[in-house]
């Protein structure tokens, strides 16, 4: 599957079906710090993503003094 | 995962509340949390004009959306910081949001007001960029609210922002910022407009999810100057704590507001004067913004 990551924007290819929770673990990301998006859907950590999916992993953390 | 309310498919798990929601029930939960913040801290009424400081990011646009949907008189204020493509894109997002909802949007240019855009302010004054930017934002939002007759300024600070600020203040035992940190800062001078943070009960994950589910087109890219900011390190530490112990951030912030802040408030009172040059409020003779503008002028 194609996984789009941000900061900077880039794509990685991941093979095999797995739970979102496991995908994030492999990418070294904490579940509370990203939205996992498939098309117009938000996915929870127990959702299963597969070969044909295109997933966006969007960070939610904003920085600097605001 | 199932929605705890209706049993449908969940789109977001909220571990700190030990629950999960489908899209419509999450949107309702989010708006209820904002309503609770507004009510609990008497932030504003539907009769008052609210100036919402918008950056084009998820938090401020989500806040503006909730207030407009809730029937509040909410005008957006965009400060053009002049930070390369980041400012151009964020300004376009704010304008598109306002146009789609026929909501009023004011724009103020930092370059016109300070004498230079934020990147040049940094080069001219050698002040850390986020510090000069934060000072300019506080000053210019207050000035815009006074000039246009707004009762209150609302900002998109969320639970994570507030918890990270608190951690930063505690690590250095900065008693004055601790005394001032609050979801609602009342006006302590006729020229200081009330400032409120209606999203302080909602985490960054929740504001991002709300913006996504509402179809809000916000800027996902970060300000180029935020990279390496200490506040990001504090957020990372808190997120690790949260992962191991859901509710840690919430307990840290709420515990401070309920139990510790009153003690700091008693010792944090300062005398307020009007700046000898611009007339805005300061604790000294010349305000921080006028000093910054002087530094910029000298360097040019």
mmCIF file of C-alpha atoms in Angstrom:
data_model
loop_
_atom_site.group_PDB
_atom_site.id
_atom_site.type_symbol
_atom_site.label_atom_id
_atom_site.label_comp_id
_atom_site.label_asym_id
_atom_site.label_seq_id
_atom_site.Cartn_x
_atom_site.Cartn_y
_atom_site.Cartn_z
ATOM 1 C CA UNK A 1 0.000 0.000 0.000
ATOM 2 C CA UNK A 2 1.009 3.591 -0.525
ATOM 3 C CA UNK A 3 1.459 5.618 2.674
ATOM 4 C CA UNK A 4 1.716 9.410 2.457
ATOM 5 C CA UNK A 5 3.657 11.022 5.307
ATOM 6 C CA UNK A 6 4.155 14.719 6.097
ATOM 7 C CA UNK A 7 6.815 17.101 7.361
ATOM 8 C CA UNK A 8 8.248 16.809 4.799
ATOM 9 C CA UNK A 9 5.619 15.351 2.463
ATOM 10 C CA UNK A 10 6.794 11.955 1.177
ATOM 11 C CA UNK A 11 5.487 8.530 0.182
ATOM 12 C CA UNK A 12 6.514 5.102 1.386
ATOM 13 C CA UNK A 13 5.429 1.692 0.091
ATOM 14 C CA UNK A 14 4.353 -0.867 2.703
ATOM 15 C CA UNK A 15 3.500 -4.475 1.832
ATOM 16 C CA UNK A 16 0.919 -6.723 3.501
ATOM 17 C CA UNK A 17 -2.373 -6.352 5.391
ATOM 18 C CA UNK A 18 -2.182 -5.113 8.954
ATOM 19 C CA UNK A 19 -3.945 -3.124 11.636
ATOM 20 C CA UNK A 20 -3.460 0.637 11.713
ATOM 21 C CA UNK A 21 -1.997 0.228 15.208
ATOM 22 C CA UNK A 22 0.775 -2.030 13.828
ATOM 23 C CA UNK A 23 1.409 0.204 10.815
ATOM 24 C CA UNK A 24 1.967 3.207 13.105
ATOM 25 C CA UNK A 25 4.272 1.171 15.307
ATOM 26 C CA UNK A 26 6.385 0.217 12.289
ATOM 27 C CA UNK A 27 6.533 3.869 11.255
ATOM 28 C CA UNK A 28 7.577 4.834 14.795
ATOM 29 C CA UNK A 29 4.512 7.043 15.371
ATOM 30 C CA UNK A 30 2.305 7.404 18.460
ATOM 31 C CA UNK A 31 -1.418 6.892 17.658
ATOM 32 C CA UNK A 32 -2.428 10.069 19.531
ATOM 33 C CA UNK A 33 -0.244 12.272 17.322
ATOM 34 C CA UNK A 34 -1.605 11.510 13.834
ATOM 35 C CA UNK A 35 -4.835 11.183 11.878
ATOM 36 C CA UNK A 36 -4.926 8.082 9.685
ATOM 37 C CA UNK A 37 -6.947 8.877 6.571
ATOM 38 C CA UNK A 38 -8.207 6.600 3.760
ATOM 39 C CA UNK A 39 -9.992 8.719 1.146
ATOM 40 C CA UNK A 40 -12.716 10.537 3.066
ATOM 41 C CA UNK A 41 -12.575 8.149 6.061
ATOM 42 C CA UNK A 42 -10.780 8.496 9.386
ATOM 43 C CA UNK A 43 -9.462 5.132 10.579
ATOM 44 C CA UNK A 44 -9.276 3.929 14.188
ATOM 45 C CA UNK A 45 -6.253 1.916 15.363
ATOM 46 C CA UNK A 46 -8.066 -1.445 15.045
ATOM 47 C CA UNK A 47 -8.989 -0.878 11.353
ATOM 48 C CA UNK A 48 -7.269 -3.171 8.842
ATOM 49 C CA UNK A 49 -5.485 -1.667 5.863
ATOM 50 C CA UNK A 50 -4.482 -3.696 2.826
ATOM 51 C CA UNK A 51 -2.410 -3.819 -0.356
ATOM 52 C CA UNK A 52 -4.632 -1.626 -2.522
ATOM 53 C CA UNK A 53 -5.149 1.126 0.030
ATOM 54 C CA UNK A 54 -3.730 4.597 -0.177
ATOM 55 C CA UNK A 55 -3.276 5.963 3.327
ATOM 56 C CA UNK A 56 -2.403 9.449 4.535
ATOM 57 C CA UNK A 57 -0.779 9.712 7.949
ATOM 58 C CA UNK A 58 -1.287 13.353 8.930
ATOM 59 C CA UNK A 59 0.460 14.781 12.004
ATOM 60 C CA UNK A 60 -1.760 16.800 14.343
ATOM 61 C CA UNK A 61 0.958 18.608 16.288
ATOM 62 C CA UNK A 62 1.398 22.327 15.710
ATOM 63 C CA UNK A 63 4.510 24.005 16.978
ATOM 64 C CA UNK A 64 6.147 27.252 17.938
ATOM 65 C CA UNK A 65 4.866 29.954 20.236
ATOM 66 C CA UNK A 66 1.380 30.791 19.051
ATOM 67 C CA UNK B 1 -14.388 -0.165 16.957
ATOM 68 C CA UNK B 2 -17.951 0.942 17.731
ATOM 69 C CA UNK B 3 -19.342 4.361 18.574
ATOM 70 C CA UNK B 4 -20.071 4.368 22.307
ATOM 71 C CA UNK B 5 -23.213 6.400 21.710
ATOM 72 C CA UNK B 6 -24.989 4.887 18.697
ATOM 73 C CA UNK B 7 -23.130 1.591 18.070
ATOM 74 C CA UNK B 8 -22.185 2.586 14.503
ATOM 75 C CA UNK B 9 -18.636 2.420 13.141
ATOM 76 C CA UNK B 10 -16.304 4.684 15.128
ATOM 77 C CA UNK B 11 -13.953 7.144 13.426
ATOM 78 C CA UNK B 12 -12.062 8.288 16.521
ATOM 79 C CA UNK B 13 -11.060 6.670 19.791
ATOM 80 C CA UNK B 14 -10.729 9.003 22.786
ATOM 81 C CA UNK B 15 -8.650 6.983 25.207
ATOM 82 C CA UNK B 16 -8.617 9.662 27.911
ATOM 83 C CA UNK B 17 -12.418 9.478 28.025
ATOM 84 C CA UNK B 18 -12.389 5.696 27.521
ATOM 85 C CA UNK B 19 -14.742 6.096 24.559
ATOM 86 C CA UNK B 20 -15.038 6.190 20.756
ATOM 87 C CA UNK B 21 -17.405 8.064 18.454
ATOM 88 C CA UNK B 22 -18.791 7.931 14.916
ATOM 89 C CA UNK B 23 -18.461 11.149 12.866
ATOM 90 C CA UNK B 24 -21.801 12.812 13.782
ATOM 91 C CA UNK B 25 -21.494 11.924 17.476
ATOM 92 C CA UNK B 26 -17.882 13.143 17.593
ATOM 93 C CA UNK B 27 -18.860 16.500 16.033
ATOM 94 C CA UNK B 28 -21.594 16.811 18.669
ATOM 95 C CA UNK B 29 -19.136 15.882 21.460
ATOM 96 C CA UNK B 30 -16.629 18.482 20.177
ATOM 97 C CA UNK B 31 -19.190 21.279 20.079
ATOM 98 C CA UNK B 32 -20.443 20.336 23.549
ATOM 99 C CA UNK B 33 -16.896 20.643 24.932
ATOM 100 C CA UNK B 34 -16.577 24.148 23.425
ATOM 101 C CA UNK B 35 -19.987 25.107 24.841
ATOM 102 C CA UNK B 36 -18.891 23.820 28.268
ATOM 103 C CA UNK B 37 -15.674 25.919 28.114
ATOM 104 C CA UNK B 38 -17.594 29.046 27.064
ATOM 105 C CA UNK B 39 -20.167 28.551 29.834
ATOM 106 C CA UNK B 40 -17.788 27.540 32.623
ATOM 107 C CA UNK B 41 -15.474 30.519 32.102
ATOM 108 C CA UNK B 42 -18.198 32.973 30.973
ATOM 109 C CA UNK B 43 -16.142 33.643 27.836
ATOM 110 C CA UNK B 44 -18.770 35.500 25.782
ATOM 111 C CA UNK B 45 -22.467 35.626 24.932
ATOM 112 C CA UNK B 46 -24.282 35.459 21.586
ATOM 113 C CA UNK B 47 -24.883 39.207 21.842
ATOM 114 C CA UNK B 48 -21.157 40.051 21.997
ATOM 115 C CA UNK B 49 -18.839 40.440 18.991
ATOM 116 C CA UNK B 50 -15.992 37.932 19.105
ATOM 117 C CA UNK B 51 -12.732 38.402 17.199
ATOM 118 C CA UNK B 52 -11.292 34.977 16.337
ATOM 119 C CA UNK B 53 -7.538 35.008 15.639
ATOM 120 C CA UNK B 54 -7.179 32.682 12.638
ATOM 121 C CA UNK B 55 -3.915 31.320 11.248
ATOM 122 C CA UNK B 56 -5.252 28.988 8.556
ATOM 123 C CA UNK B 57 -4.391 25.989 10.761
ATOM 124 C CA UNK B 58 -6.735 23.298 12.094
ATOM 125 C CA UNK B 59 -7.343 24.771 15.546
ATOM 126 C CA UNK B 60 -8.325 28.333 14.727
ATOM 127 C CA UNK B 61 -10.475 27.352 11.723
ATOM 128 C CA UNK B 62 -12.184 24.600 13.762
ATOM 129 C CA UNK B 63 -12.906 27.186 16.470
ATOM 130 C CA UNK B 64 -14.298 29.684 13.976
ATOM 131 C CA UNK B 65 -16.493 26.929 12.485
ATOM 132 C CA UNK B 66 -17.904 25.922 15.892
ATOM 133 C CA UNK B 67 -18.673 29.533 16.811
ATOM 134 C CA UNK B 68 -20.356 30.327 13.484
ATOM 135 C CA UNK B 69 -22.385 27.086 13.668
ATOM 136 C CA UNK B 70 -23.340 27.969 17.250
ATOM 137 C CA UNK B 71 -24.801 31.310 16.173
ATOM 138 C CA UNK B 72 -22.057 33.513 17.642
ATOM 139 C CA UNK B 73 -21.070 36.831 16.059
ATOM 140 C CA UNK B 74 -17.561 35.681 15.141
ATOM 141 C CA UNK B 75 -15.253 37.729 12.897
ATOM 142 C CA UNK B 76 -11.902 36.287 11.796
ATOM 143 C CA UNK B 77 -8.621 38.179 12.164
ATOM 144 C CA UNK B 78 -5.723 37.020 10.025
ATOM 145 C CA UNK B 79 -2.265 38.402 10.808
ATOM 146 C CA UNK B 80 -0.071 38.296 7.727
ATOM 147 C CA UNK B 81 3.334 37.461 9.199
ATOM 148 C CA UNK B 82 5.076 37.599 5.817
ATOM 149 C CA UNK B 83 6.663 34.158 6.262
ATOM 150 C CA UNK B 84 7.279 33.220 2.625
ATOM 151 C CA UNK B 85 4.925 30.653 0.994
ATOM 152 C CA UNK B 86 3.672 29.535 4.415
ATOM 153 C CA UNK B 87 1.923 32.894 4.942
ATOM 154 C CA UNK B 88 0.614 33.022 1.371
ATOM 155 C CA UNK B 89 -0.955 29.580 1.675
ATOM 156 C CA UNK B 90 -2.382 30.132 5.160
ATOM 157 C CA UNK B 91 -3.909 33.466 4.116
ATOM 158 C CA UNK B 92 -5.562 31.805 1.104
ATOM 159 C CA UNK B 93 -7.046 29.102 3.383
ATOM 160 C CA UNK B 94 -8.523 31.736 5.719
ATOM 161 C CA UNK B 95 -9.976 33.723 2.838
ATOM 162 C CA UNK B 96 -11.521 30.624 1.253
ATOM 163 C CA UNK B 97 -13.016 29.556 4.612
ATOM 164 C CA UNK B 98 -14.527 33.029 5.161
ATOM 165 C CA UNK B 99 -15.874 33.276 1.602
ATOM 166 C CA UNK B 100 -17.545 29.827 1.743
ATOM 167 C CA UNK B 101 -19.367 30.789 4.960
ATOM 168 C CA UNK B 102 -19.897 34.475 4.110
ATOM 169 C CA UNK B 103 -18.132 35.297 7.378
ATOM 170 C CA UNK B 104 -16.295 38.596 7.951
ATOM 171 C CA UNK B 105 -12.482 38.474 7.907
ATOM 172 C CA UNK B 106 -10.072 41.258 8.889
ATOM 173 C CA UNK B 107 -6.443 41.176 7.757
ATOM 174 C CA UNK B 108 -3.500 42.972 9.370
ATOM 175 C CA UNK B 109 -0.005 43.014 7.871
ATOM 176 C CA UNK B 110 2.852 42.641 10.360
ATOM 177 C CA UNK B 111 5.194 44.248 7.837
ATOM 178 C CA UNK B 112 3.073 47.398 7.752
ATOM 179 C CA UNK B 113 2.689 47.546 11.526
ATOM 180 C CA UNK B 114 6.192 46.588 12.710
ATOM 181 C CA UNK B 115 8.196 47.882 9.779
ATOM 182 C CA UNK B 116 9.366 44.444 8.621
ATOM 183 C CA UNK B 117 7.956 40.948 8.058
ATOM 184 C CA UNK B 118 8.711 38.283 10.713
ATOM 185 C CA UNK B 119 11.807 36.789 8.960
ATOM 186 C CA UNK B 120 13.408 40.263 8.763
ATOM 187 C CA UNK B 121 12.390 41.090 12.352
ATOM 188 C CA UNK B 122 14.388 38.066 13.443
ATOM 189 C CA UNK B 123 17.408 39.112 11.369
ATOM 190 C CA UNK B 124 17.224 42.742 12.566
ATOM 191 C CA UNK B 125 16.683 42.141 16.284
ATOM 192 C CA UNK B 126 18.296 38.732 16.865
ATOM 193 C CA UNK B 127 15.303 37.904 19.042
ATOM 194 C CA UNK B 128 14.172 34.284 18.732
ATOM 195 C CA UNK B 129 11.627 34.270 15.891
ATOM 196 C CA UNK B 130 8.792 32.690 17.911
ATOM 197 C CA UNK B 131 9.272 35.284 20.661
ATOM 198 C CA UNK B 132 9.086 38.296 18.303
ATOM 199 C CA UNK B 133 6.179 36.663 16.469
ATOM 200 C CA UNK B 134 4.263 35.881 19.696
ATOM 201 C CA UNK B 135 4.774 39.440 20.975
ATOM 202 C CA UNK B 136 3.567 40.925 17.670
ATOM 203 C CA UNK B 137 0.518 38.635 17.595
ATOM 204 C CA UNK B 138 -0.580 39.487 21.148
ATOM 205 C CA UNK B 139 -0.131 43.214 20.514
ATOM 206 C CA UNK B 140 -1.793 43.326 17.082
ATOM 207 C CA UNK B 141 -4.795 41.144 18.020
ATOM 208 C CA UNK B 142 -5.468 43.373 21.038
ATOM 209 C CA UNK B 143 -5.066 46.535 18.934
ATOM 210 C CA UNK B 144 -7.376 45.224 16.180
ATOM 211 C CA UNK B 145 -10.016 44.283 18.774
ATOM 212 C CA UNK B 146 -9.827 47.768 20.364
ATOM 213 C CA UNK B 147 -9.849 49.584 17.001
ATOM 214 C CA UNK B 148 -12.876 47.640 15.740
ATOM 215 C CA UNK B 149 -14.811 47.533 19.023
ATOM 216 C CA UNK B 150 -14.701 43.775 19.792
ATOM 217 C CA UNK B 151 -15.552 42.647 23.312
ATOM 218 C CA UNK B 152 -13.238 39.664 23.301
ATOM 219 C CA UNK B 153 -10.431 37.915 21.380
ATOM 220 C CA UNK B 154 -10.713 34.111 20.999
ATOM 221 C CA UNK B 155 -7.677 32.013 20.067
ATOM 222 C CA UNK B 156 -7.406 28.375 18.974
ATOM 223 C CA UNK B 157 -5.106 27.185 21.790
ATOM 224 C CA UNK B 158 -5.951 23.552 22.542
ATOM 225 C CA UNK B 159 -5.330 21.193 25.469
ATOM 226 C CA UNK B 160 -1.913 20.148 24.119
ATOM 227 C CA UNK B 161 -0.806 23.777 23.641
ATOM 228 C CA UNK B 162 -1.866 24.644 27.166
ATOM 229 C CA UNK B 163 -0.305 21.563 28.751
ATOM 230 C CA UNK B 164 2.994 22.192 26.883
ATOM 231 C CA UNK B 165 3.039 25.859 27.957
ATOM 232 C CA UNK B 166 2.357 24.774 31.531
ATOM 233 C CA UNK B 167 5.184 22.229 31.439
ATOM 234 C CA UNK B 168 7.562 24.899 30.083
ATOM 235 C CA UNK B 169 6.610 27.339 32.857
ATOM 236 C CA UNK B 170 6.865 24.705 35.575
ATOM 237 C CA UNK B 171 10.289 23.514 34.395
ATOM 238 C CA UNK B 172 11.604 27.038 35.024
ATOM 239 C CA UNK B 173 9.161 27.945 37.815
ATOM 240 C CA UNK B 174 8.149 31.059 35.929
ATOM 241 C CA UNK B 175 5.609 32.394 38.418
ATOM 242 C CA UNK B 176 4.276 35.268 36.298
ATOM 243 C CA UNK B 177 3.306 33.127 33.295
ATOM 244 C CA UNK B 178 1.832 30.586 35.726
ATOM 245 C CA UNK B 179 -0.333 33.329 37.261
ATOM 246 C CA UNK B 180 -1.526 34.427 33.812
ATOM 247 C CA UNK B 181 -2.175 30.999 32.244
ATOM 248 C CA UNK B 182 -5.936 30.595 32.030
ATOM 249 C CA UNK B 183 -8.672 29.637 29.532
ATOM 250 C CA UNK B 184 -10.084 33.127 30.109
ATOM 251 C CA UNK B 185 -8.052 36.252 30.867
ATOM 252 C CA UNK B 186 -10.313 39.090 31.931
ATOM 253 C CA UNK B 187 -9.620 42.712 31.040
ATOM 254 C CA UNK B 188 -7.475 44.277 33.790
ATOM 255 C CA UNK B 189 -7.148 47.622 31.985
ATOM 256 C CA UNK B 190 -9.531 49.579 29.706
ATOM 257 C CA UNK B 191 -7.126 49.035 26.788
ATOM 258 C CA UNK B 192 -6.706 45.290 27.319
ATOM 259 C CA UNK B 193 -9.382 43.204 25.617
ATOM 260 C CA UNK B 194 -10.505 39.951 27.266
ATOM 261 C CA UNK B 195 -8.739 36.879 25.790
ATOM 262 C CA UNK B 196 -10.281 33.409 25.782
ATOM 263 C CA UNK B 197 -9.339 29.891 24.649
ATOM 264 C CA UNK B 198 -12.557 27.955 23.969
ATOM 265 C CA UNK B 199 -10.648 24.842 22.737
ATOM 266 C CA UNK B 200 -8.661 24.287 25.941
ATOM 267 C CA UNK B 201 -10.701 21.147 26.743
ATOM 268 C CA UNK B 202 -9.934 19.528 23.360
ATOM 269 C CA UNK B 203 -6.739 17.780 22.318
ATOM 270 C CA UNK B 204 -4.825 18.393 19.122
ATOM 271 C CA UNK B 205 -5.965 15.026 17.775
ATOM 272 C CA UNK B 206 -9.567 16.062 18.409
ATOM 273 C CA UNK B 207 -9.284 19.494 16.730
ATOM 274 C CA UNK B 208 -7.579 17.894 13.705
ATOM 275 C CA UNK B 209 -10.306 15.223 13.503
ATOM 276 C CA UNK B 210 -13.047 17.855 13.788
ATOM 277 C CA UNK B 211 -11.487 19.971 11.008
ATOM 278 C CA UNK B 212 -11.129 16.896 8.780
ATOM 279 C CA UNK B 213 -14.674 15.636 9.395
ATOM 280 C CA UNK B 214 -16.125 19.105 8.772
ATOM 281 C CA UNK B 215 -14.286 19.301 5.453
ATOM 282 C CA UNK B 216 -12.230 22.313 6.555
ATOM 283 C CA UNK B 217 -9.319 22.910 4.182
ATOM 284 C CA UNK B 218 -6.564 23.920 6.624
ATOM 285 C CA UNK B 219 -2.811 24.297 6.222
ATOM 286 C CA UNK B 220 -1.150 21.039 7.267
ATOM 287 C CA UNK B 221 2.405 22.274 6.689
ATOM 288 C CA UNK B 222 4.097 23.802 9.687
ATOM 289 C CA UNK B 223 5.567 27.273 10.066
ATOM 290 C CA UNK B 224 9.214 26.896 8.904
ATOM 291 C CA UNK B 225 10.413 28.632 12.094
ATOM 292 C CA UNK B 226 8.653 26.142 14.405
ATOM 293 C CA UNK B 227 11.184 23.401 13.674
ATOM 294 C CA UNK B 228 13.163 22.640 16.810
ATOM 295 C CA UNK B 229 10.922 24.820 19.020
ATOM 296 C CA UNK B 230 11.088 23.864 22.701
ATOM 297 C CA UNK B 231 7.293 23.719 22.840
ATOM 298 C CA UNK B 232 7.449 20.787 20.372
ATOM 299 C CA UNK B 233 9.827 18.912 22.683
ATOM 300 C CA UNK B 234 7.448 19.520 25.584
ATOM 301 C CA UNK B 235 4.559 18.206 23.486
ATOM 302 C CA UNK B 236 6.539 15.097 22.577
ATOM 303 C CA UNK B 237 7.289 14.377 26.234
ATOM 304 C CA UNK B 238 3.628 14.864 27.166
ATOM 305 C CA UNK B 239 2.494 12.633 24.279
ATOM 306 C CA UNK B 240 4.723 9.833 25.551
ATOM 307 C CA UNK B 241 3.202 10.219 28.996
ATOM 308 C CA UNK B 242 -0.283 10.247 27.448
ATOM 309 C CA UNK B 243 0.389 7.065 25.489
ATOM 310 C CA UNK B 244 1.446 5.236 28.661
ATOM 311 C CA UNK B 245 -1.234 6.832 30.804
ATOM 312 C CA UNK B 246 -4.286 8.210 28.938
ATOM 313 C CA UNK B 247 -5.568 11.395 30.576
ATOM 314 C CA UNK B 248 -2.117 12.535 31.774
ATOM 315 C CA UNK B 249 -2.222 15.837 29.847
ATOM 316 C CA UNK B 250 -5.805 16.492 30.847
ATOM 317 C CA UNK B 251 -5.046 15.850 34.545
ATOM 318 C CA UNK B 252 -1.877 17.964 34.421
ATOM 319 C CA UNK B 253 -3.685 21.002 32.982
ATOM 320 C CA UNK B 254 -7.024 20.716 34.779
ATOM 321 C CA UNK B 255 -5.294 20.018 38.101
ATOM 322 C CA UNK B 256 -3.206 23.164 37.671
ATOM 323 C CA UNK B 257 -6.222 25.317 36.781
ATOM 324 C CA UNK B 258 -8.309 24.034 39.682
ATOM 325 C CA UNK B 259 -5.756 23.616 42.438
ATOM 326 C CA UNK B 260 -2.483 25.453 41.765
ATOM 327 C CA UNK B 261 -3.213 28.534 39.672
ATOM 328 C CA UNK B 262 -5.078 30.488 42.405
ATOM 329 C CA UNK B 263 -1.927 30.397 44.567
ATOM 330 C CA UNK B 264 0.217 31.869 41.756
ATOM 331 C CA UNK B 265 -2.440 34.442 40.924
ATOM 332 C CA UNK B 266 -2.207 35.937 44.424
ATOM 333 C CA UNK B 267 1.483 36.735 43.990
ATOM 334 C CA UNK B 268 1.347 37.577 40.274
ATOM 335 C CA UNK B 269 -0.358 40.988 40.371
ATOM 336 C CA UNK B 270 1.524 43.711 38.469
ATOM 337 C CA UNK B 271 0.929 47.396 37.897
ATOM 338 C CA UNK B 272 -0.202 48.267 34.355
ATOM 339 C CA UNK B 273 0.663 51.526 32.574
ATOM 340 C CA UNK B 274 0.014 52.919 29.115
ATOM 341 C CA UNK B 275 2.943 52.938 26.688
ATOM 342 C CA UNK B 276 4.419 56.459 26.377
ATOM 343 C CA UNK B 277 4.367 56.147 22.589
ATOM 344 C CA UNK B 278 1.441 54.076 21.363
ATOM 345 C CA UNK B 279 -0.815 54.150 24.425
ATOM 346 C CA UNK B 280 -1.244 50.356 24.606
ATOM 347 C CA UNK B 281 -0.838 48.556 27.911
ATOM 348 C CA UNK B 282 2.587 47.720 29.346
ATOM 349 C CA UNK B 283 4.232 47.082 32.700
ATOM 350 C CA UNK B 284 7.061 49.535 31.876
ATOM 351 C CA UNK B 285 7.267 52.933 30.185
ATOM 352 C CA UNK B 286 7.630 51.776 26.569
ATOM 353 C CA UNK B 287 5.797 48.585 25.510
ATOM 354 C CA UNK B 288 7.556 45.507 24.103
ATOM 355 C CA UNK B 289 6.076 46.058 20.630
ATOM 356 C CA UNK B 290 7.397 49.652 20.337
ATOM 357 C CA UNK B 291 10.819 48.463 21.538
ATOM 358 C CA UNK B 292 10.734 45.745 18.855
ATOM 359 C CA UNK B 293 9.762 48.266 16.146
ATOM 360 C CA UNK B 294 12.655 50.529 17.317
ATOM 361 C CA UNK B 295 15.100 47.643 17.029
ATOM 362 C CA UNK B 296 13.857 46.947 13.487
ATOM 363 C CA UNK B 297 14.190 50.641 12.550
ATOM 364 C CA UNK B 298 17.738 50.894 13.931
ATOM 365 C CA UNK B 299 18.835 47.804 12.011
ATOM 366 C CA UNK B 300 17.595 49.112 8.650
#
